[in-house]
CSV table of C-alpha atoms and ligand atoms in Angstrom, one decimal:
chain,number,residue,atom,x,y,z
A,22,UNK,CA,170.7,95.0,-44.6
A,23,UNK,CA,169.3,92.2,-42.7
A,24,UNK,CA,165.9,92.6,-41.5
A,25,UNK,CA,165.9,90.7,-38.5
A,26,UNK,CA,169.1,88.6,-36.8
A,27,UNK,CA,169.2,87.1,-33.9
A,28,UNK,CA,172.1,85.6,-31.6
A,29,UNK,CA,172.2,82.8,-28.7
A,30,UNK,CA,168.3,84.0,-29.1
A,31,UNK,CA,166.3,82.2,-26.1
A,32,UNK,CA,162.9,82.8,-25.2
A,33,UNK,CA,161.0,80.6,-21.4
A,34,UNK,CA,157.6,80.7,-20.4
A,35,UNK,CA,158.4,80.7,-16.8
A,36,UNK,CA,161.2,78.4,-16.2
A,37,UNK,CA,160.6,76.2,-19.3
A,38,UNK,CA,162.9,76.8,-22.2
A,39,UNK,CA,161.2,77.4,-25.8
A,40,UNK,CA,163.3,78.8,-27.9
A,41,UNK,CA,167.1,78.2,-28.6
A,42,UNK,CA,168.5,80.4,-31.4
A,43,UNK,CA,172.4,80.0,-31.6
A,44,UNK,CA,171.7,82.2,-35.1
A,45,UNK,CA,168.8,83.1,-37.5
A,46,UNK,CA,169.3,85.9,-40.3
A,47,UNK,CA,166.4,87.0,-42.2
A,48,UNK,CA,167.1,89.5,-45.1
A,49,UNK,CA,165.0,91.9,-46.1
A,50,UNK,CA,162.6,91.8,-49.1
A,51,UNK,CA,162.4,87.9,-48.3
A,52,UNK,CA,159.5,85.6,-47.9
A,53,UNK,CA,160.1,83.2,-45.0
A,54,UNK,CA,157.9,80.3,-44.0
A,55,UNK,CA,158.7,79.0,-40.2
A,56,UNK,CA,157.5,75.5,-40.0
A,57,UNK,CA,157.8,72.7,-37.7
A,58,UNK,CA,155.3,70.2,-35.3
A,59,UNK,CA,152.9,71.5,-33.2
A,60,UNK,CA,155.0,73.3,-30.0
A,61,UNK,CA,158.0,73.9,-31.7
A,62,UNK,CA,157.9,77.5,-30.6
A,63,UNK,CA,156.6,79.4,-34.1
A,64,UNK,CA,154.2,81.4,-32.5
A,65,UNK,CA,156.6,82.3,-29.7
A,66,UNK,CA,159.3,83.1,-32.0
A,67,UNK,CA,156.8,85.5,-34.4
A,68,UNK,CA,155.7,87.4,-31.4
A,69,UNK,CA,159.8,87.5,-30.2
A,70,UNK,CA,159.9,89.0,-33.6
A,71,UNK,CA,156.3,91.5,-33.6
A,72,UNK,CA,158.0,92.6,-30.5
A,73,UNK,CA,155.4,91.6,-28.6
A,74,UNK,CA,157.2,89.2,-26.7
A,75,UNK,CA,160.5,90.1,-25.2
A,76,UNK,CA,163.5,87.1,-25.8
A,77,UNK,CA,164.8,86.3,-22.2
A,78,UNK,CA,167.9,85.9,-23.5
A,79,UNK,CA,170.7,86.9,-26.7
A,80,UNK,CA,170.3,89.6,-28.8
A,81,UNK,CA,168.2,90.3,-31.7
A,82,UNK,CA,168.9,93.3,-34.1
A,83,UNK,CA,166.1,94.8,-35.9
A,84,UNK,CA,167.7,96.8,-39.4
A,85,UNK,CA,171.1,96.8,-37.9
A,86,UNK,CA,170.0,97.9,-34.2
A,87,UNK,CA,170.0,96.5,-31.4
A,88,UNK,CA,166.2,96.0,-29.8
A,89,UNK,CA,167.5,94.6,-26.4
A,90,UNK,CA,167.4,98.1,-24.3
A,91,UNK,CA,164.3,99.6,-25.7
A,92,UNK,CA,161.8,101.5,-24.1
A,93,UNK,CA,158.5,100.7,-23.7
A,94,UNK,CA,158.2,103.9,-26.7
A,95,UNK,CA,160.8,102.6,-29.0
A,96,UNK,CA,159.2,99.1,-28.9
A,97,UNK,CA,155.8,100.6,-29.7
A,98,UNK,CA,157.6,102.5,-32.8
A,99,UNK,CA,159.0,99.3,-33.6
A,100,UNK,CA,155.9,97.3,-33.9
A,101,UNK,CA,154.2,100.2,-36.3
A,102,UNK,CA,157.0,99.2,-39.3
A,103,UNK,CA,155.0,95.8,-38.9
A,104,UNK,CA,152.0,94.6,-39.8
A,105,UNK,CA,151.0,91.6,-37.6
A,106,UNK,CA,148.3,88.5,-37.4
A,107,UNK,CA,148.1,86.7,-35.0
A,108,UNK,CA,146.5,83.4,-34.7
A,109,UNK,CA,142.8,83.6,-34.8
A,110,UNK,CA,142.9,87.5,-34.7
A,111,UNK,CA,139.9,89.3,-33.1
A,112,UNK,CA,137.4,91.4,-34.8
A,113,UNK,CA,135.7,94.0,-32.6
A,114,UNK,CA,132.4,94.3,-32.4
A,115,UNK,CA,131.7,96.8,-34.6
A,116,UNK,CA,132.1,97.5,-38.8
A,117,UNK,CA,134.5,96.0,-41.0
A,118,UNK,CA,135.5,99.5,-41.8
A,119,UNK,CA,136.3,100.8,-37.9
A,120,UNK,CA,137.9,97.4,-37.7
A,121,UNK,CA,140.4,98.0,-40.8
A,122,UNK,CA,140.8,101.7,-40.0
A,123,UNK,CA,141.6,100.5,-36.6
A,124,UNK,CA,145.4,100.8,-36.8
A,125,UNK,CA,145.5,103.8,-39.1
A,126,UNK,CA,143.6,105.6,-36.7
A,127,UNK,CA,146.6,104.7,-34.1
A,128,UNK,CA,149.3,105.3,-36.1
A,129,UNK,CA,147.4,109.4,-36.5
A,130,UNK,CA,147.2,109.5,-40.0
A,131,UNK,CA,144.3,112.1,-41.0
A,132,UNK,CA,140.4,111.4,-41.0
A,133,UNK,CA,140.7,111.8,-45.2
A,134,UNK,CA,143.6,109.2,-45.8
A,135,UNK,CA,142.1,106.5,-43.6
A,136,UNK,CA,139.1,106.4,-45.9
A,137,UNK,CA,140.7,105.9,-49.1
A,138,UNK,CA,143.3,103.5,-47.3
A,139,UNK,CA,140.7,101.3,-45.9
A,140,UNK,CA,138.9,100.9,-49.7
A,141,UNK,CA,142.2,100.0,-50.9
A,142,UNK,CA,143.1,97.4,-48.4
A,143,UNK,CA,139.2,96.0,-48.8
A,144,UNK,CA,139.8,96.0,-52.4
A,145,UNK,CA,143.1,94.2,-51.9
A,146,UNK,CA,141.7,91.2,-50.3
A,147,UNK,CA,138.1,91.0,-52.6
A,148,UNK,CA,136.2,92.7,-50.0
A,149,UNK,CA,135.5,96.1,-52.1
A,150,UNK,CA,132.0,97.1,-51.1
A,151,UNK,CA,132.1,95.6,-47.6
A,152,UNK,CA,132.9,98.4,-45.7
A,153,UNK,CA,129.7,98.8,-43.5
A,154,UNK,CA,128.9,95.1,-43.1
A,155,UNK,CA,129.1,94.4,-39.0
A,156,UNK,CA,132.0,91.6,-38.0
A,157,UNK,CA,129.2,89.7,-37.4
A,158,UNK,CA,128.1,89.2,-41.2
A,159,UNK,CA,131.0,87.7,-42.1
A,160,UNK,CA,131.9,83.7,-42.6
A,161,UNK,CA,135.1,82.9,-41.4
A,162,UNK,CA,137.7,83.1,-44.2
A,163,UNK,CA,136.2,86.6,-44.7
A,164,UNK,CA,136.7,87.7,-41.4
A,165,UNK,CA,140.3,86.5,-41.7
A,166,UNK,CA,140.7,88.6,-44.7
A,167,UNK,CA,139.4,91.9,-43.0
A,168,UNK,CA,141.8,90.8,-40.4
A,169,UNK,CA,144.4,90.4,-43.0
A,170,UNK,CA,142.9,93.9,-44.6
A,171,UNK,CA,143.7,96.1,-40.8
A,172,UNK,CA,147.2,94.3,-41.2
A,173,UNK,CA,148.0,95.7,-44.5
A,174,UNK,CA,146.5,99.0,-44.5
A,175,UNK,CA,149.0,101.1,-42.8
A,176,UNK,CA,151.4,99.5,-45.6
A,177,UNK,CA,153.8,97.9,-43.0
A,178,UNK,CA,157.1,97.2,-44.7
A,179,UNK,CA,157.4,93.8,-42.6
A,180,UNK,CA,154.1,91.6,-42.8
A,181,UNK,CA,154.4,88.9,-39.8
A,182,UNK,CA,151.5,86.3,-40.0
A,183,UNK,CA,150.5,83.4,-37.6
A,184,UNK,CA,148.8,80.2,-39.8
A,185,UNK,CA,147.1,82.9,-41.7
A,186,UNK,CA,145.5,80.3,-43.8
A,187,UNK,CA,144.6,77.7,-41.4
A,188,UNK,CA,140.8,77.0,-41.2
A,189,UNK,CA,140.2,79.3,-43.5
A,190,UNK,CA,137.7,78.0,-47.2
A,191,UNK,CA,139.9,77.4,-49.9
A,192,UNK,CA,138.1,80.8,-51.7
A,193,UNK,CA,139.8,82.7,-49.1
A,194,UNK,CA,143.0,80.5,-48.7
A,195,UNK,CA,143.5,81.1,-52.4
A,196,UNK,CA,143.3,85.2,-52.3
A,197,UNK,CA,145.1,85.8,-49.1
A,198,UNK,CA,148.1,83.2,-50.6
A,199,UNK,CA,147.8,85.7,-53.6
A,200,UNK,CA,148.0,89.1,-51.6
A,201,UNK,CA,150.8,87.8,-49.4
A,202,UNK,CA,153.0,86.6,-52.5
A,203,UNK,CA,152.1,90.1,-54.6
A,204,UNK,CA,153.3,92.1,-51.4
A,205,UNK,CA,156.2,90.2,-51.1
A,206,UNK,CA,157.1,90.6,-55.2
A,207,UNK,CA,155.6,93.4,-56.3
A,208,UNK,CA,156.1,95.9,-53.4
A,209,UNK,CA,159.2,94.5,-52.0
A,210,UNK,CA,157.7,93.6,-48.3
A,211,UNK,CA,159.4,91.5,-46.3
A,212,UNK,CA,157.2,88.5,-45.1
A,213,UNK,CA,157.4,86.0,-42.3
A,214,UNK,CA,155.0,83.8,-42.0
A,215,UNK,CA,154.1,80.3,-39.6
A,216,UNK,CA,152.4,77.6,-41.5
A,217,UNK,CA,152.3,73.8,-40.6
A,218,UNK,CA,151.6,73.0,-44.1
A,219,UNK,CA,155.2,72.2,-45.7
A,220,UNK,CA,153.5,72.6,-49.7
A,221,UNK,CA,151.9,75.6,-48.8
A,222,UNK,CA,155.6,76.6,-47.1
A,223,UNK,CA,157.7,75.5,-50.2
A,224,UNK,CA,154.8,77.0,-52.9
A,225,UNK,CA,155.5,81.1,-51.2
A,226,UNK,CA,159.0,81.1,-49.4
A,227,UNK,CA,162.2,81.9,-50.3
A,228,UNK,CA,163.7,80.3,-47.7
A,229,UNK,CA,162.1,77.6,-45.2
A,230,UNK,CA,163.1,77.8,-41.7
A,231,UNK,CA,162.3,74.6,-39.5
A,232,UNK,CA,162.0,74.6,-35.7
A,233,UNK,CA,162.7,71.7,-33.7
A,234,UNK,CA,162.0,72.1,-30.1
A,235,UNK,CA,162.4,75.8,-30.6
A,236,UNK,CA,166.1,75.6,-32.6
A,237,UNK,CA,166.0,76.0,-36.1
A,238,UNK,CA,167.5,73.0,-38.0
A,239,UNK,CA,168.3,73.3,-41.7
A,240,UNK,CA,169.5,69.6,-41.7
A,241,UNK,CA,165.7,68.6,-41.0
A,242,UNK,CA,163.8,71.2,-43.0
A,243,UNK,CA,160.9,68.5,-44.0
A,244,UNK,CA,159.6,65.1,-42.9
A,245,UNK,CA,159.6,66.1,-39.3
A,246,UNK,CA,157.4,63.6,-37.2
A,247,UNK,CA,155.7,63.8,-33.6
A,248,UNK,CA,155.9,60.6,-32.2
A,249,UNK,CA,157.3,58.3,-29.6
A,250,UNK,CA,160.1,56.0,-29.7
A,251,UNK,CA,160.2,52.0,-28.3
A,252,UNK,CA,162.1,48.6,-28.6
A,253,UNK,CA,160.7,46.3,-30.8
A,254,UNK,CA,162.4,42.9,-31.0
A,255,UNK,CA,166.2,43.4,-31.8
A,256,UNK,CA,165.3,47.0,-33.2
A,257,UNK,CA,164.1,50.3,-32.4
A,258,UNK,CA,160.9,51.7,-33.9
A,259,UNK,CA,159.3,55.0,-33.9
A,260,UNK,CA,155.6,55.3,-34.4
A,261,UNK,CA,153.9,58.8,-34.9
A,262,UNK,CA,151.1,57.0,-34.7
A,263,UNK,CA,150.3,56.5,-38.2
A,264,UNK,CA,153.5,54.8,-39.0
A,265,UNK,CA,156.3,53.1,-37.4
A,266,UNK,CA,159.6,53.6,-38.6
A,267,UNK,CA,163.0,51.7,-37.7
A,268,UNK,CA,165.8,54.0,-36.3
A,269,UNK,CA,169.1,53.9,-34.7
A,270,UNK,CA,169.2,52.4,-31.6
A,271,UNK,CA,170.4,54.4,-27.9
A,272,UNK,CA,168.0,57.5,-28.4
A,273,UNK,CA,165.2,56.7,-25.4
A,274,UNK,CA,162.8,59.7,-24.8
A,275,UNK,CA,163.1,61.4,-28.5
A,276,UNK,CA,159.4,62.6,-29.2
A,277,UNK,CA,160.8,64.2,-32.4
A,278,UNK,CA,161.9,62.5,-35.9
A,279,UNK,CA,163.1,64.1,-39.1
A,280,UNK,CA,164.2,62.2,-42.5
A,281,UNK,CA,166.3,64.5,-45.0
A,282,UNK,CA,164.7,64.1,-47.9
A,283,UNK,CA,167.7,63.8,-50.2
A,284,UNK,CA,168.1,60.3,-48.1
A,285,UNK,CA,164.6,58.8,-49.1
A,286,UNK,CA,165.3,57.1,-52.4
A,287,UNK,CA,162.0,56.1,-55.0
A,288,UNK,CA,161.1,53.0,-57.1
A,289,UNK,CA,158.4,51.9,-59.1
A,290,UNK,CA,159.1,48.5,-58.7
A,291,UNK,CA,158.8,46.8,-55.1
A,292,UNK,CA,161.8,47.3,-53.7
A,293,UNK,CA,164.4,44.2,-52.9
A,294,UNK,CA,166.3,45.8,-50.3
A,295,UNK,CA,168.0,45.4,-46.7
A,296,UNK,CA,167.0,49.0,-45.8
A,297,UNK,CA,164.7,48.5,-43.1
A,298,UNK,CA,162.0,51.2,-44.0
A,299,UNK,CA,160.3,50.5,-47.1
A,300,UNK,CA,156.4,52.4,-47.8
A,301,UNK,CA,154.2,52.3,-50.7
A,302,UNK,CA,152.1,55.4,-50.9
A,303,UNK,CA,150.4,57.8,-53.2
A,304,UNK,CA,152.3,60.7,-55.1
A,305,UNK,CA,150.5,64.0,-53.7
A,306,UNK,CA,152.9,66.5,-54.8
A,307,UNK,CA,155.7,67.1,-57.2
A,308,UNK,CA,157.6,70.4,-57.0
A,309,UNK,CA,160.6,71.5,-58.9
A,310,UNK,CA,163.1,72.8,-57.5
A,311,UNK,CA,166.6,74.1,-58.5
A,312,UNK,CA,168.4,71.2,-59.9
A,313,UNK,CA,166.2,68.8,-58.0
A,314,UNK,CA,162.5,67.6,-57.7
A,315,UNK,CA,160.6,66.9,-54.5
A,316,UNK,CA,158.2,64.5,-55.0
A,317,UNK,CA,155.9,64.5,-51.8
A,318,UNK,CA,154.3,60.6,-50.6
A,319,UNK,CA,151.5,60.0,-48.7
A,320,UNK,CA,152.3,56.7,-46.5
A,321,UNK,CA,150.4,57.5,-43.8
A,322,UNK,CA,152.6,60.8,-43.2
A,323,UNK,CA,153.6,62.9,-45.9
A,324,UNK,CA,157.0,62.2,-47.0
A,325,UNK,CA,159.1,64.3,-49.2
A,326,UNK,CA,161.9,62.5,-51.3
A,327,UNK,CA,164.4,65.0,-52.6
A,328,UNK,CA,165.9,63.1,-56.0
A,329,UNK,CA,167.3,64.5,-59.4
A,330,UNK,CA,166.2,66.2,-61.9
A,331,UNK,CA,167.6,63.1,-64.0
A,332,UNK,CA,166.5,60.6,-61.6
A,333,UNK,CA,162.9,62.1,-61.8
A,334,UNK,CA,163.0,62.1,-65.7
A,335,UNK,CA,164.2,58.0,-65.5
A,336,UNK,CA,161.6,57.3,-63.1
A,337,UNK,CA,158.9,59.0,-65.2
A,338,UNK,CA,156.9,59.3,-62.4
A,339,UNK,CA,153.3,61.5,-62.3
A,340,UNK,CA,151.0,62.7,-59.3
A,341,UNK,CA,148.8,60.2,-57.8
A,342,UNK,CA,151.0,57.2,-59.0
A,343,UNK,CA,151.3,54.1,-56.4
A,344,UNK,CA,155.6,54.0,-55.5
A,345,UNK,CA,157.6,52.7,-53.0
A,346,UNK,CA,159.7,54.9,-50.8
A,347,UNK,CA,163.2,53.0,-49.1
A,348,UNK,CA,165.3,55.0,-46.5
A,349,UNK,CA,167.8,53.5,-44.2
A,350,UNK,CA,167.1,53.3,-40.4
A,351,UNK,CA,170.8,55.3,-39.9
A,352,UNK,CA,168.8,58.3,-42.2
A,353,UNK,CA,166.5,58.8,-39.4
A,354,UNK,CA,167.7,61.8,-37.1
A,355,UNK,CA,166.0,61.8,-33.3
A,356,UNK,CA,165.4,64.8,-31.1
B,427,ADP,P1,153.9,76.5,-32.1
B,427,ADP,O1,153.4,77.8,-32.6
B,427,ADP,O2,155.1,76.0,-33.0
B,427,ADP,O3,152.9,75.4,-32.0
B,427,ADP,P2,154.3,77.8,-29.6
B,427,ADP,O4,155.2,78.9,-29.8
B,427,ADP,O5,152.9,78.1,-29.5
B,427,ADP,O6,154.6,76.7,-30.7
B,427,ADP,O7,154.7,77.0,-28.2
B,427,ADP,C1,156.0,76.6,-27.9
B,427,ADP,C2,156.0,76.0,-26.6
B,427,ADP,O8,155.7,77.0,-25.6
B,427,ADP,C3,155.0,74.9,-26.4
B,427,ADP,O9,155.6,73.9,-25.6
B,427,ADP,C4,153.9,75.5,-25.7
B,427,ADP,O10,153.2,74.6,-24.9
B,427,ADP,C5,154.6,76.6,-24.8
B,427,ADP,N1,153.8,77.8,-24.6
B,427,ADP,C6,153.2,78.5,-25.5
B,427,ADP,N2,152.5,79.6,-25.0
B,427,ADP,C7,152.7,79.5,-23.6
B,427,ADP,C8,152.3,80.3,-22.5
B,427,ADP,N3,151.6,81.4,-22.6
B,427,ADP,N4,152.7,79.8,-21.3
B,427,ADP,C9,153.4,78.7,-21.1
B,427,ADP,N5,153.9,77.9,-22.1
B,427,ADP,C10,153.5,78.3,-23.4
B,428,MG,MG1,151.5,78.3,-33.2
């Protein structure tokens, strides 16, 4: 059963377009990170999906039904199968147990089961013993995990979670990464998750979904750039601002670049090329993958290239090693 699948999906904020689905399937029992630049509509699409916003246009079925009639009622049933954080969620002002208990107490479960399901969600994310500390008392990454706590306590079969782990210490970071993965493999939950950190995305998800300009593009799942684009000479450049990279010519006005990574070759050796993009840049992450390795570069932006398992092993390259990354100016794709 799919969990969630949308169709010619579009969401405006007043008359501005958003979101543009043509499709998006997401199975149950699967871990999905939604990445993409700043604007690129994952928060609007996560609340599309915590129906708490409502698409303007297209379907989306929830479990095989069809969510675009719904009453005000069924939409409020809907959203208690979920458990959902937003970005920087709010505490109220009161204890760290009231705020946990908060949604049980909604959903009507009995006085005696909210206290033994608030210890067990405390306990989940290292809080045991925290119960009658005031929101106030708490740093930020642990208020973010008593946030995290009132959105697992009800045991919601779907999590749906907005940067849960942005600005948050890397003590926190660590244990909520933990309780979101165990969720998702030990108890079957499905989770959806924003993040604009593509490690962090590729570390938890099954499956990586990429927005650009609110449409999801598998061809440009990584190395997806903000930036602007301008003649230079005979050429055309785009700069995000850190770099500048040469691209095709006859695409005035894209703010939006992506490089497949299985285009961005690697070399030790300074490269001797006509390819008009060559970098040198630090290996920051190396991450296996089936049949292939990603080897992530930092030249200012990250850059992921996607080579082979073979290639890697020739190469015999390590993390923080100096290489040089070569793609073509045709590899880059404008928006
Ligand atoms: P992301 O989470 O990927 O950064 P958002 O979903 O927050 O993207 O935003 C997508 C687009 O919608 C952006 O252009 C943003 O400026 C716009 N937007 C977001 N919220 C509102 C709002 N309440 N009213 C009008 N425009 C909005
Ligand atoms: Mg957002």
């Amino acid at each position: 059963m799919m969990l969630y699948r949308a169709e010619n999906l579009t969401f405006s904020y007043d008359d501005i377009r958003v979101l543009d689905i043509p499709r998006l399937d997401l199975p149950e029992g699967q871990f999905t990170a939604l990445t993409g630049p700043n604007g690129s509509g994952k928060s609007t699409l996560l609340m599309i999906l915590g129906f708490i916003l409502r698409p303007s246009g297209g379907s989306l079925l929830f479990r095989d039904r069809k969510t675009d009639g719904w009453t005000a009622t069924a939409l409020q049933e809907a959203r208690r199968q979920l458990g959902t954080l937003l970005q920087a969620p709010y505490l109220f002002r009161t204890t760290v147990e009231r705020n946990v208990a908060y949604g049980l107490r909604v959903r009507g479960i009995p006085r005696h089961d909210i206290s033994s399901m608030v210890s067990r969600a405390m306990h989940t994310v290292g809080l045991a013993g925290y119960e009658k500390r005031h929101h106030q008392a708490l740093s930020g990454g642990e208020a973010q995990r008593v946030a995290l706590a009132r959105t697992i306590a009800a045991e919601p079969s779907v999590l749906l979670l907005d940067e849960p782990m942005t600005n948050v210490d890397s003590a926190s970071r660590s244990i909520i990464e933990r309780v979101l993965m165990e969720k998702n493999r030990d108890e079957g939950v499905s989770v959806i998750m924003t993040t604009h950190d593509l490690d962090q995305a590729y570390r938890m998800a099954d499956e990586v979904v990429t927005l650009v300009k609110g449409t999801p593009s598998p061809g440009a799942m990584e190395n997806v750039y903000n930036g602007a684009v301008y003649q230079s000479g005979s050429g055309w450049v785009f700069d995000t601002g850190r770099i500048s990279i040469a691209v095709p010519g006859g695409k005035d006005g894209s703010r939006t670049a992506s490089i497949p990574p299985e285009t961005v070759l690697l070399s030790r050796e300074p490269a001797v090329t006509s390819a008009l993009n060559t970098f040198s840049g630090k290996i920051t992450a190396i991450v296996q993958r089936n049949g292939s390795v990603d080897v992530s570069v930092d030249i200012g932006e990250l850059l992921i290239s996607r080579i082979t398992d073979g290639s890697y092993r020739r190469l015999g390259i390590g993390l923080s090693d100096i290489v040089n990354v070569i793609f073509k100016a045709e590899a880059v794709r404008l928006y």
